[in-house]
Amino acid sequence: MMQTFDFPYHLVEDDYPSSSTVIQFGGGYQFATKPRGPDQITFKLSFKAMWFYELSPGVVDRDINPQINMQRMVEFYETHRLYEPFYYPHRTRGLVVCRFSKPLQVPKGVENGNGKVEQLTVELILQP
């Protein structure tokens, strides 16, 4: 059974690919071919902040605030990597099947941020 990406505190940008071949003719006229299949849209998710929580120094707590817990995000990525699909609740498309488009890059921590990390960007790709 597929898991759901349950990290809702982000903004999302939909990035459509160039799915047609465009040929430029003389006089400024263009011809575009019909796409061969559905667009494989990339979703760029921007998180303002996430946190690593500690039970004690050096012991990470994955259970505190799971939707903004960076350790949970790392574990979710390590489970799925770039090949395993999962559900993503898109704001307008509903529940769609995606996978990670790029490897997760864990940002550095914020000085005196109590486990807060800098802004995080995650890229997902829609699976047809």
mmCIF file of C-alpha atoms in Angstrom:
data_model
loop_
_atom_site.group_PDB
_atom_site.id
_atom_site.type_symbol
_atom_site.label_atom_id
_atom_site.label_comp_id
_atom_site.label_asym_id
_atom_site.label_seq_id
_atom_site.Cartn_x
_atom_site.Cartn_y
_atom_site.Cartn_z
ATOM 1 C CA MET A 1 0.000 0.000 0.000
ATOM 2 C CA MET A 2 1.331 3.434 -0.954
ATOM 3 C CA GLN A 3 2.033 6.032 1.718
ATOM 4 C CA THR A 4 0.791 9.625 1.611
ATOM 5 C CA PHE A 5 3.145 12.612 1.675
ATOM 6 C CA ASP A 6 1.868 14.179 4.915
ATOM 7 C CA PHE A 7 3.837 17.439 5.153
ATOM 8 C CA PRO A 8 1.126 20.040 4.385
ATOM 9 C CA TYR A 9 2.880 23.272 5.409
ATOM 10 C CA HIS A 10 4.346 24.291 2.066
ATOM 11 C CA LEU A 11 3.698 26.263 -1.094
ATOM 12 C CA VAL A 12 3.582 24.400 -4.395
ATOM 13 C CA GLU A 13 4.529 25.461 -7.916
ATOM 14 C CA ASP A 14 3.381 23.360 -10.900
ATOM 15 C CA ASP A 15 5.985 23.161 -13.663
ATOM 16 C CA TYR A 16 4.678 21.869 -17.018
ATOM 17 C CA PRO A 17 7.142 20.369 -19.493
ATOM 18 C CA SER A 18 7.402 21.413 -23.116
ATOM 19 C CA SER A 19 5.355 18.535 -24.496
ATOM 20 C CA SER A 20 4.980 19.656 -28.117
ATOM 21 C CA THR A 21 7.539 20.071 -30.848
ATOM 22 C CA VAL A 22 7.378 23.637 -32.171
ATOM 23 C CA ILE A 23 8.656 24.408 -35.665
ATOM 24 C CA GLN A 24 9.283 27.997 -36.711
ATOM 25 C CA PHE A 25 8.382 28.820 -40.318
ATOM 26 C CA GLY A 26 9.049 31.988 -42.274
ATOM 27 C CA GLY A 27 6.967 35.071 -41.654
ATOM 28 C CA GLY A 28 6.700 34.370 -37.917
ATOM 29 C CA TYR A 29 4.388 31.374 -38.349
ATOM 30 C CA GLN A 30 4.782 28.469 -35.913
ATOM 31 C CA PHE A 31 3.532 24.919 -36.087
ATOM 32 C CA ALA A 32 3.179 22.786 -32.927
ATOM 33 C CA THR A 33 2.661 19.033 -32.830
ATOM 34 C CA LYS A 34 0.117 17.353 -30.610
ATOM 35 C CA PRO A 35 1.703 15.779 -27.492
ATOM 36 C CA ARG A 36 2.071 11.986 -27.600
ATOM 37 C CA GLY A 37 0.797 11.515 -24.042
ATOM 38 C CA PRO A 38 -0.079 13.289 -20.813
ATOM 39 C CA ASP A 39 2.254 15.911 -19.378
ATOM 40 C CA GLN A 40 4.532 14.718 -16.605
ATOM 41 C CA ILE A 41 4.200 17.758 -14.345
ATOM 42 C CA THR A 42 6.835 18.600 -11.740
ATOM 43 C CA PHE A 43 5.649 19.943 -8.396
ATOM 44 C CA LYS A 44 8.139 22.204 -6.606
ATOM 45 C CA LEU A 45 7.349 22.323 -2.892
ATOM 46 C CA SER A 46 8.777 25.130 -0.730
ATOM 47 C CA PHE A 47 8.860 24.727 3.039
ATOM 48 C CA LYS A 48 9.724 27.878 5.019
ATOM 49 C CA ALA A 49 11.043 25.808 7.895
ATOM 50 C CA MET A 50 11.140 22.353 9.411
ATOM 51 C CA TRP A 51 12.683 21.145 12.665
ATOM 52 C CA PHE A 52 14.829 18.351 14.029
ATOM 53 C CA TYR A 53 13.506 17.679 17.536
ATOM 54 C CA GLU A 54 15.626 16.097 20.252
ATOM 55 C CA LEU A 55 14.636 13.854 23.161
ATOM 56 C CA SER A 56 18.061 14.504 24.652
ATOM 57 C CA PRO A 57 21.329 15.824 23.177
ATOM 58 C CA GLY A 58 22.101 13.793 20.055
ATOM 59 C CA VAL A 59 18.867 11.730 20.231
ATOM 60 C CA VAL A 60 16.370 12.763 17.536
ATOM 61 C CA ASP A 61 12.628 12.540 18.288
ATOM 62 C CA ARG A 62 10.619 11.622 15.199
ATOM 63 C CA ASP A 63 7.239 11.784 16.966
ATOM 64 C CA ILE A 64 6.992 15.471 17.940
ATOM 65 C CA ASN A 65 5.040 17.580 15.380
ATOM 66 C CA PRO A 66 5.243 14.947 12.618
ATOM 67 C CA GLN A 67 4.083 17.308 9.831
ATOM 68 C CA ILE A 68 7.030 19.685 10.370
ATOM 69 C CA ASN A 69 9.525 17.131 11.671
ATOM 70 C CA MET A 70 12.624 17.043 9.441
ATOM 71 C CA GLN A 71 13.560 13.555 10.657
ATOM 72 C CA ARG A 72 10.186 12.292 9.384
ATOM 73 C CA MET A 73 10.871 13.931 6.002
ATOM 74 C CA VAL A 74 14.290 12.251 5.824
ATOM 75 C CA GLU A 75 12.747 8.869 6.684
ATOM 76 C CA PHE A 76 9.980 9.350 4.101
ATOM 77 C CA TYR A 77 12.594 10.124 1.435
ATOM 78 C CA GLU A 78 14.795 7.182 2.437
ATOM 79 C CA THR A 79 11.789 4.862 2.150
ATOM 80 C CA HIS A 80 10.838 6.091 -1.354
ATOM 81 C CA ARG A 81 14.057 7.500 -2.857
ATOM 82 C CA LEU A 82 13.644 8.404 -6.550
ATOM 83 C CA TYR A 83 11.836 5.245 -7.640
ATOM 84 C CA GLU A 84 9.003 4.406 -5.205
ATOM 85 C CA PRO A 85 5.667 6.190 -5.866
ATOM 86 C CA PHE A 86 3.459 7.690 -3.152
ATOM 87 C CA TYR A 87 0.309 9.776 -2.856
ATOM 88 C CA TYR A 88 0.591 13.551 -2.788
ATOM 89 C CA PRO A 89 -2.474 15.646 -1.789
ATOM 90 C CA HIS A 90 -2.296 18.437 -4.411
ATOM 91 C CA ARG A 91 -4.216 21.632 -3.648
ATOM 92 C CA THR A 92 -6.265 21.554 -6.888
ATOM 93 C CA ARG A 93 -5.755 18.084 -8.403
ATOM 94 C CA GLY A 94 -6.620 16.124 -5.275
ATOM 95 C CA LEU A 95 -4.730 12.972 -4.348
ATOM 96 C CA VAL A 96 -2.212 12.210 -7.126
ATOM 97 C CA VAL A 97 0.538 9.613 -7.487
ATOM 98 C CA CYS A 98 4.060 11.081 -7.452
ATOM 99 C CA ARG A 99 7.645 10.171 -6.796
ATOM 100 C CA PHE A 100 10.655 12.296 -5.851
ATOM 101 C CA SER A 101 12.115 14.002 -8.920
ATOM 102 C CA LYS A 102 15.428 14.958 -7.280
ATOM 103 C CA PRO A 103 17.328 13.674 -4.255
ATOM 104 C CA LEU A 104 16.417 15.283 -0.943
ATOM 105 C CA GLN A 105 18.878 17.946 0.206
ATOM 106 C CA VAL A 106 18.671 18.475 3.958
ATOM 107 C CA PRO A 107 19.370 22.170 4.601
ATOM 108 C CA LYS A 108 21.739 23.376 7.280
ATOM 109 C CA GLY A 109 20.417 24.349 10.663
ATOM 110 C CA VAL A 110 19.606 27.877 11.766
ATOM 111 C CA GLU A 111 21.971 29.215 14.422
ATOM 112 C CA ASN A 112 20.192 29.279 17.813
ATOM 113 C CA GLY A 113 17.108 27.894 16.020
ATOM 114 C CA ASN A 114 16.431 25.003 18.424
ATOM 115 C CA GLY A 115 16.611 22.408 15.634
ATOM 116 C CA LYS A 116 15.111 24.599 12.907
ATOM 117 C CA VAL A 117 16.569 24.154 9.422
ATOM 118 C CA GLU A 118 16.702 26.712 6.621
ATOM 119 C CA GLN A 119 14.139 26.770 3.811
ATOM 120 C CA LEU A 120 13.652 23.396 2.150
ATOM 121 C CA THR A 121 12.700 22.700 -1.466
ATOM 122 C CA VAL A 122 11.407 19.300 -2.570
ATOM 123 C CA GLU A 123 10.643 18.326 -6.175
ATOM 124 C CA LEU A 124 8.040 15.702 -7.017
ATOM 125 C CA ILE A 125 7.049 14.396 -10.437
ATOM 126 C CA LEU A 126 3.542 13.323 -11.376
ATOM 127 C CA GLN A 127 3.213 9.673 -12.347
ATOM 128 C CA PRO A 128 0.780 8.869 -15.172
#
